[in-house]
Short mmCIF file of C-alpha atoms in Angstrom, two decimals:
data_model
loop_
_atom_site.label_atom_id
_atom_site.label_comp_id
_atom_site.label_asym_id
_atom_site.label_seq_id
_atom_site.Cartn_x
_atom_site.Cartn_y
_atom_site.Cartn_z
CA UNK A 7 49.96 -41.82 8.69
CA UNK A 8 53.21 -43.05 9.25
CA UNK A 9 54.85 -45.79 7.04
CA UNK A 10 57.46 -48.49 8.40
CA UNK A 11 59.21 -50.85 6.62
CA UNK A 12 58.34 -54.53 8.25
CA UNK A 13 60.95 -56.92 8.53
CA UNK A 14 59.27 -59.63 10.39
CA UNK A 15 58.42 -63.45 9.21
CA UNK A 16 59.98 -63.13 6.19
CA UNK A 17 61.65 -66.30 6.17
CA UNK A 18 65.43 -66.79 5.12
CA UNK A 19 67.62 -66.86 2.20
CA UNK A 20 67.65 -70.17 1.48
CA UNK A 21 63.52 -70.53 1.69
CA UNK A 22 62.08 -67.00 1.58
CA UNK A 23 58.70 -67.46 2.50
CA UNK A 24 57.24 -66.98 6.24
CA UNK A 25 54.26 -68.45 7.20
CA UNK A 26 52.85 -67.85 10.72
CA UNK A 27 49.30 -67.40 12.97
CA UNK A 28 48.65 -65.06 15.33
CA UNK A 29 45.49 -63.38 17.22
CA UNK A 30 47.20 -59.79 16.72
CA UNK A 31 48.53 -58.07 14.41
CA UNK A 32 50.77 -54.58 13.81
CA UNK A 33 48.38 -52.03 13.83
CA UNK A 34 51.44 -49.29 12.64
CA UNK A 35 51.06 -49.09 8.70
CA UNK A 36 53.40 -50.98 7.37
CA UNK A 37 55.18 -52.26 4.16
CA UNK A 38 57.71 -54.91 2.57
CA UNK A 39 59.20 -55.81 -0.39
CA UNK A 40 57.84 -59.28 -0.49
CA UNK A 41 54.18 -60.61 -1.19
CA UNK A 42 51.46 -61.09 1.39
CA UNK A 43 48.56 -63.68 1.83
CA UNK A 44 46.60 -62.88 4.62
CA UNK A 45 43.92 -64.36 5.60
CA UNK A 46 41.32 -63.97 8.83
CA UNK A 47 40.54 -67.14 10.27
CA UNK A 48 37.83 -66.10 12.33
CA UNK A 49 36.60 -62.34 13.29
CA UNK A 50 36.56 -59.29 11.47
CA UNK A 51 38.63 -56.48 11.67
CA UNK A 52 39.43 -53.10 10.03
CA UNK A 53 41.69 -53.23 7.06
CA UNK A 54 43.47 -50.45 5.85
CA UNK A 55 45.68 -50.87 2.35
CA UNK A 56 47.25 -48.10 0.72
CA UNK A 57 44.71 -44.80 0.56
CA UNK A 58 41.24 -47.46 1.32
CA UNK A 59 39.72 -48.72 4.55
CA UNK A 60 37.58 -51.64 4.82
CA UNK A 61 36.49 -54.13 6.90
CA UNK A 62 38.06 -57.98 6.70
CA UNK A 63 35.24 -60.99 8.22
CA UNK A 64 36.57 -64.20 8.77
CA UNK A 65 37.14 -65.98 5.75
CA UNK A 66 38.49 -63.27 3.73
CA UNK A 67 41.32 -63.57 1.54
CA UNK A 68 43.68 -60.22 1.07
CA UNK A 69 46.82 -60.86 -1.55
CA UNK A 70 49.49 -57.88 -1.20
CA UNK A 71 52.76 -57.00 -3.68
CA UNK A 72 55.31 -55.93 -2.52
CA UNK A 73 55.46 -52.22 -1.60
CA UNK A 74 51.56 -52.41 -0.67
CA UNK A 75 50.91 -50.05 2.47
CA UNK A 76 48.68 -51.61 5.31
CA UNK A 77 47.35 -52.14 8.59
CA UNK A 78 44.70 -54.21 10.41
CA UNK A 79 43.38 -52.71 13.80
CA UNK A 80 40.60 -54.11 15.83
CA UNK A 81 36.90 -53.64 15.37
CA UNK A 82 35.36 -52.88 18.83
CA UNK A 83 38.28 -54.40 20.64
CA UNK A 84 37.03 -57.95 19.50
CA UNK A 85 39.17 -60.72 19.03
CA UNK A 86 40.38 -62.07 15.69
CA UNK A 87 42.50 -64.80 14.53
CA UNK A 88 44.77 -64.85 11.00
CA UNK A 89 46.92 -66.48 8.84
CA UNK A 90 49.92 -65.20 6.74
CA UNK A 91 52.26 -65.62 4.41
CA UNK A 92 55.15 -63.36 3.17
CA UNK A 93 57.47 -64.59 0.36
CA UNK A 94 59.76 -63.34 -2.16
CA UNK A 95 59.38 -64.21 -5.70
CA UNK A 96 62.78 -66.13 -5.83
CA UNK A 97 61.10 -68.60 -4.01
CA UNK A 98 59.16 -69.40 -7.40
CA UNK A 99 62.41 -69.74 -9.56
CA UNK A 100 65.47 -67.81 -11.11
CA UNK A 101 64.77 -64.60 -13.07
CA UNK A 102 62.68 -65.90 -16.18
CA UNK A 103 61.48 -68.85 -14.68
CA UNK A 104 57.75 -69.21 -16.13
CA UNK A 105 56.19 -69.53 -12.35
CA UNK A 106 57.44 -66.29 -11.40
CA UNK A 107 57.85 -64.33 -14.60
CA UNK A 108 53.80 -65.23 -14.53
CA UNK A 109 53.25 -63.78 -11.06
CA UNK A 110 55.49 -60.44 -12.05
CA UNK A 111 53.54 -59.91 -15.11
CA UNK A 112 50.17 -59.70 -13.22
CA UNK A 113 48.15 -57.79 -11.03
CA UNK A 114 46.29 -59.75 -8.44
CA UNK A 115 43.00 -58.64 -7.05
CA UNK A 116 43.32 -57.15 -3.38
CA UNK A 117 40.61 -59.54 -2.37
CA UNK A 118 40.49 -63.37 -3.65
CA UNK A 119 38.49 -66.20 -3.38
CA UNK A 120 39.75 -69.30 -1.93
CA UNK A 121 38.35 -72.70 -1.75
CA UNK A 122 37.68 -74.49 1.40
CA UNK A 123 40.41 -77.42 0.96
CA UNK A 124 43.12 -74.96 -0.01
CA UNK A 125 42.40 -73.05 3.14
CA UNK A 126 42.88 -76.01 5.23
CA UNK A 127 46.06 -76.51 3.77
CA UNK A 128 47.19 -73.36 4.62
CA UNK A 129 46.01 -74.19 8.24
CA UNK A 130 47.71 -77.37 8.17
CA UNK A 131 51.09 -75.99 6.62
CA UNK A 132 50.95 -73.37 9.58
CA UNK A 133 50.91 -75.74 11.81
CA UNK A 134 54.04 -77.69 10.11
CA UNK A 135 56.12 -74.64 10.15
CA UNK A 136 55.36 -73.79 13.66
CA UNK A 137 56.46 -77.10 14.93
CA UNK A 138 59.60 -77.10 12.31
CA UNK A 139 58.61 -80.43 11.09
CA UNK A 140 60.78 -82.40 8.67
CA UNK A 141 59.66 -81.24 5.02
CA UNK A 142 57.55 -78.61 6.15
CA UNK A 143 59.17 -76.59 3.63
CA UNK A 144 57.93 -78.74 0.69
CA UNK A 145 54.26 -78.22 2.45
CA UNK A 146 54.50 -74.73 2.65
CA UNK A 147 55.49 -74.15 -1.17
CA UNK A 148 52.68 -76.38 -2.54
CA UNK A 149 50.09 -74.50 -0.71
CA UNK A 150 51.83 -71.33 -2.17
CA UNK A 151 51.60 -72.94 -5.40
CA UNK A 152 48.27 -74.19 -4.98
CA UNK A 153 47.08 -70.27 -4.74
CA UNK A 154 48.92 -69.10 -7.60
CA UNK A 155 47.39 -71.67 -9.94
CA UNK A 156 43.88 -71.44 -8.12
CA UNK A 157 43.98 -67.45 -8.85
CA UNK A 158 45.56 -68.06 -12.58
CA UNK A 159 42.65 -70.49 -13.23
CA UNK A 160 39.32 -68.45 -11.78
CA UNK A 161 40.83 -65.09 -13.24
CA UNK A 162 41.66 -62.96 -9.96
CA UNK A 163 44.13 -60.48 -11.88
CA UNK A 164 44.98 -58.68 -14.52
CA UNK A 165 47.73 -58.77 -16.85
CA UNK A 166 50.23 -55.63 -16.73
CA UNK A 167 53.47 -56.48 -18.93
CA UNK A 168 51.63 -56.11 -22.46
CA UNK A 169 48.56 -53.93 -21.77
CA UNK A 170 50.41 -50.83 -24.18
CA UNK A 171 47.26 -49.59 -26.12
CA UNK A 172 46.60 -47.00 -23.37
CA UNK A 173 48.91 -44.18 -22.02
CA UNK A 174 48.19 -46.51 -18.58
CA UNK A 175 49.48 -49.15 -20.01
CA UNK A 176 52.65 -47.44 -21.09
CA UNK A 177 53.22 -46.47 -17.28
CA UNK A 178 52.83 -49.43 -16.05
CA UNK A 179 54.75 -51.57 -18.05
CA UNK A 180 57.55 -48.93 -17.68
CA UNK A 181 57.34 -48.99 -13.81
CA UNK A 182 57.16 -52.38 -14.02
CA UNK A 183 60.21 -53.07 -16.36
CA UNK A 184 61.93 -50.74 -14.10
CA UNK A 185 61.72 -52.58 -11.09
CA UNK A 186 62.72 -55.85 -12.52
CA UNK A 187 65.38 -54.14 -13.80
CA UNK A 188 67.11 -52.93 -10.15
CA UNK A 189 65.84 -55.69 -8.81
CA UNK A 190 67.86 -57.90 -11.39
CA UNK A 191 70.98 -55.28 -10.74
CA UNK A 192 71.09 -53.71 -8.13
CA UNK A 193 74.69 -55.32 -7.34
CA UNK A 194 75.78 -53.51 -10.26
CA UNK A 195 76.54 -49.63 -11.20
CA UNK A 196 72.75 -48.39 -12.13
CA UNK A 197 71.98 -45.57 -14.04
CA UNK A 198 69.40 -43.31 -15.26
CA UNK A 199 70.50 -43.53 -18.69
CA UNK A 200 70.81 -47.20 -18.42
CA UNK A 201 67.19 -47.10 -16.99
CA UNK A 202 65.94 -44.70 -20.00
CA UNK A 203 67.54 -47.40 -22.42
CA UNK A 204 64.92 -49.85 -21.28
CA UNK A 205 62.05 -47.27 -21.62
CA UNK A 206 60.25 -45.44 -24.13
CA UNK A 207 60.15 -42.25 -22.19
CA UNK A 208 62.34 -39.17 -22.29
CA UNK A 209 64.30 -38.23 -19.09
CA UNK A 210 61.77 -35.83 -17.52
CA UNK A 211 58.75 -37.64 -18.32
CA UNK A 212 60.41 -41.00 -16.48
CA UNK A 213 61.20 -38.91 -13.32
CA UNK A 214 57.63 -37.65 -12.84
CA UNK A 215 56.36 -41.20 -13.54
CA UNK A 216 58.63 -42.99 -10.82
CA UNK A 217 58.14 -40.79 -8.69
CA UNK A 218 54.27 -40.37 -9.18
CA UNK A 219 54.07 -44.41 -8.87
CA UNK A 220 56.84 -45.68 -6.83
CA UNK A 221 56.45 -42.51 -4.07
CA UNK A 222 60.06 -41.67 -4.20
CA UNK A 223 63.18 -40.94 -7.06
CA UNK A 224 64.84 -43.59 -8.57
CA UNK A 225 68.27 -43.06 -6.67
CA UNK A 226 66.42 -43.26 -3.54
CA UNK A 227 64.25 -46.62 -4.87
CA UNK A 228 67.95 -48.04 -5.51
CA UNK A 229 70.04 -47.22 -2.40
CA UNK A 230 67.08 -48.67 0.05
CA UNK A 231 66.33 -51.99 -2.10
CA UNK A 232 70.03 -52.35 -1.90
CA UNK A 233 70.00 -51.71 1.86
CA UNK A 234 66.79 -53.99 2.75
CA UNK A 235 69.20 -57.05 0.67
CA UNK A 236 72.06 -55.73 2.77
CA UNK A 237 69.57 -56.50 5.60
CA UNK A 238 69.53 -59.99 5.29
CA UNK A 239 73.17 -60.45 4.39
CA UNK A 240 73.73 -58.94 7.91
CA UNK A 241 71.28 -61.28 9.44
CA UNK A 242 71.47 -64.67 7.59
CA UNK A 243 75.71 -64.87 6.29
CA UNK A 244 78.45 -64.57 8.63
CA UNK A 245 80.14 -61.94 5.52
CA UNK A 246 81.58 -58.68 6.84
CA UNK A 247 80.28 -55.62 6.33
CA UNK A 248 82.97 -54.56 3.63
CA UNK A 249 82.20 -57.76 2.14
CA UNK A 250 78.19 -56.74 2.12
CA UNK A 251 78.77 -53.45 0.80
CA UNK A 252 80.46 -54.18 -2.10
CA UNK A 253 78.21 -57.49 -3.01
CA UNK A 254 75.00 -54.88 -2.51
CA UNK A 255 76.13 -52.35 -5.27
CA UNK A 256 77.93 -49.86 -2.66
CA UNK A 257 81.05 -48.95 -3.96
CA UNK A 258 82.81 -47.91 -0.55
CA UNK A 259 82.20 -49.20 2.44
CA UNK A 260 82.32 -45.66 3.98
CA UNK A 261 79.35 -45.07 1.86
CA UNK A 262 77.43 -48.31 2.68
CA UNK A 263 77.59 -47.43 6.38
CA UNK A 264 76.60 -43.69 5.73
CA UNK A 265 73.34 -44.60 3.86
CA UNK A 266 72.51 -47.84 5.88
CA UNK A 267 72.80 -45.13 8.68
CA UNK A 268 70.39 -43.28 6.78
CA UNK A 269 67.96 -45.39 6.01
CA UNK A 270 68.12 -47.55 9.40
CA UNK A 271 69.13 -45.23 11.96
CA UNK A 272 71.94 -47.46 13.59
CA UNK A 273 75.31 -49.06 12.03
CA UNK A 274 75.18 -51.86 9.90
CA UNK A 275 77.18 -53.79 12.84
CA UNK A 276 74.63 -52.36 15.40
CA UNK A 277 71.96 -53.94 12.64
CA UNK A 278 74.06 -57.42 12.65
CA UNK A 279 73.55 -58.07 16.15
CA UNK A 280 70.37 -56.84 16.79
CA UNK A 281 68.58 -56.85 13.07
CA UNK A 282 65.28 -58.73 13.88
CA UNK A 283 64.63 -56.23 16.04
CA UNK A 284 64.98 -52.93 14.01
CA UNK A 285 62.16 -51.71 11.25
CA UNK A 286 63.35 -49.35 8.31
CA UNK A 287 61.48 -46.16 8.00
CA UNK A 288 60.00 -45.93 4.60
CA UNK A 289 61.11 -42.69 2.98
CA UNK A 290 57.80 -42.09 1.29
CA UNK A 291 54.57 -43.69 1.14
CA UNK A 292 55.24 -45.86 -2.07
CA UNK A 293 52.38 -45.65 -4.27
CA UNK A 294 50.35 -49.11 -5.62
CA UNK A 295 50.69 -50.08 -9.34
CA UNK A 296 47.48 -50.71 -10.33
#
């Protein structure tokens, strides 16, 4: 199966999380590289994430990171209703922040449970964002926050970051580090040897890792996190694209627009005017840290 790279509802710059309802939803597998909440409201429906299939009833909670392969299609043709949410962790705090150095050094569970009230928040913060409020935004976090905490307190993960007594471990605190790592800086020059520095693994060993977890090479990882960032420079700033190029860790612009090409399979001006429109093609099917 095919995987795209979504870039719908994913909210803005300044506030990167999206919250919307809908009765359908894309059945194309799909990815992104923020979080997801979703959660059926009524009706059931077939859920596909990564390599399982299941089937989501109303009332079901599914929590996504980023890079997470899925896909809901209909059961029967029967109608459904959901709720979502797609946010970046920025929206939690600068790098280091407690809030979201918790929620980057833990593996939720696919499926949580939430209680009834929080639920009807979500509904009711929905509904705020829709109608573009005043202070919807300060809504729309707390119920966000009210999940985090909610998951933190009944024990719905697992912790990833210190978990080195097992080869497993190892990996994923590696992967994990790595990621952080270009996330942190991807503006800048990035290396392999600057990656190894931050690992405990020789150079052969890392490549077979990344590419066994991540679903594609580390150059590759780099250039199309950089572009998806250059994605929403192109949408949300009025910057040109030389401007964009060299602010995304592209050191020529004549390079930018060759791998945004690449990647995207139009210009990054073509992107500028018509961005919301256009869905990346993943390059692999990026594999699930678990």
């Amino acid at each position: 199966m095919a995987y795209k790279q979504d870039d719908f509802f994913r909210g803005s710059k300044e506030f990167p999380i999206g919250l919307f309802s809908q009765n359908s939803y894309r059945e194309q597998a799909h990815h992104h590289i923020e979080y997801e909440i979703f959660y059926i409201d009524s009706g059931s429906v077939e859920f596909g994430m990564e390599e399982s299939i299941t089937t989501a009833h109303s009332g079901d909670v599914i929590f996504m990171h980023p890079g997470t392969n899925h896909y809901i299609k209909k059961i029967n043709n029967t109608d459904y209703h959901y709720y979502a949410m797609v946010f970046d962790s920025s929206v939690l705090g600068n790098q280091g922040d407690t809030v979201r150095s918790t929620l980057e050094s833990i593996r939720v569970s696919s499926f949580i449970k939430l209680p009834e009230p929080i639920l009807e928040k979500l509904r009711l913060a929905s509904e705020k964002e829709k109608l573009q409020t005043f202070g919807h935004e300060l809504l729309v976090k707390s119920v966000l926050f009210d999940i985090i905490a909610h998951v933190l307190d009944t024990h719905q993960y697992v912790e990833i970051r210190d978990n080195l007594r097992t080869e497993r471990g190892h990996s994923v605190n590696a992967i994990d580090v790595t990621l952080s790592y270009i996330h942190e800086h991807y503006r800048e020059n990035i290396s392999l040897d600057d990656v190894l520095k931050i690992t405990s693994y020789s150079k052969s060993h890392f490549i077979r890792l990344f590419k066994k977890n991540v679903g594609m090479n580390l150059t590759d990882y780099i250039n199309k996190y950089r572009i998806e960032k250059s994605c929403l420079d192109l949408i949300y700033t009025s910057k040109n694209v030389t401007e964009i190029a060299t602010e995304n860790g592209f050191n020529t612009v004549q390079y930018f627009s060759k791998t945004f090409k690449s990647y995207m399979k139009c210009t990054p001006k073509q992107y500028q005017r018509n961005g919301k429109n256009i869905i990346i093609p993943s390059t692999s099917t990026a594999a699930e840290i678990n």
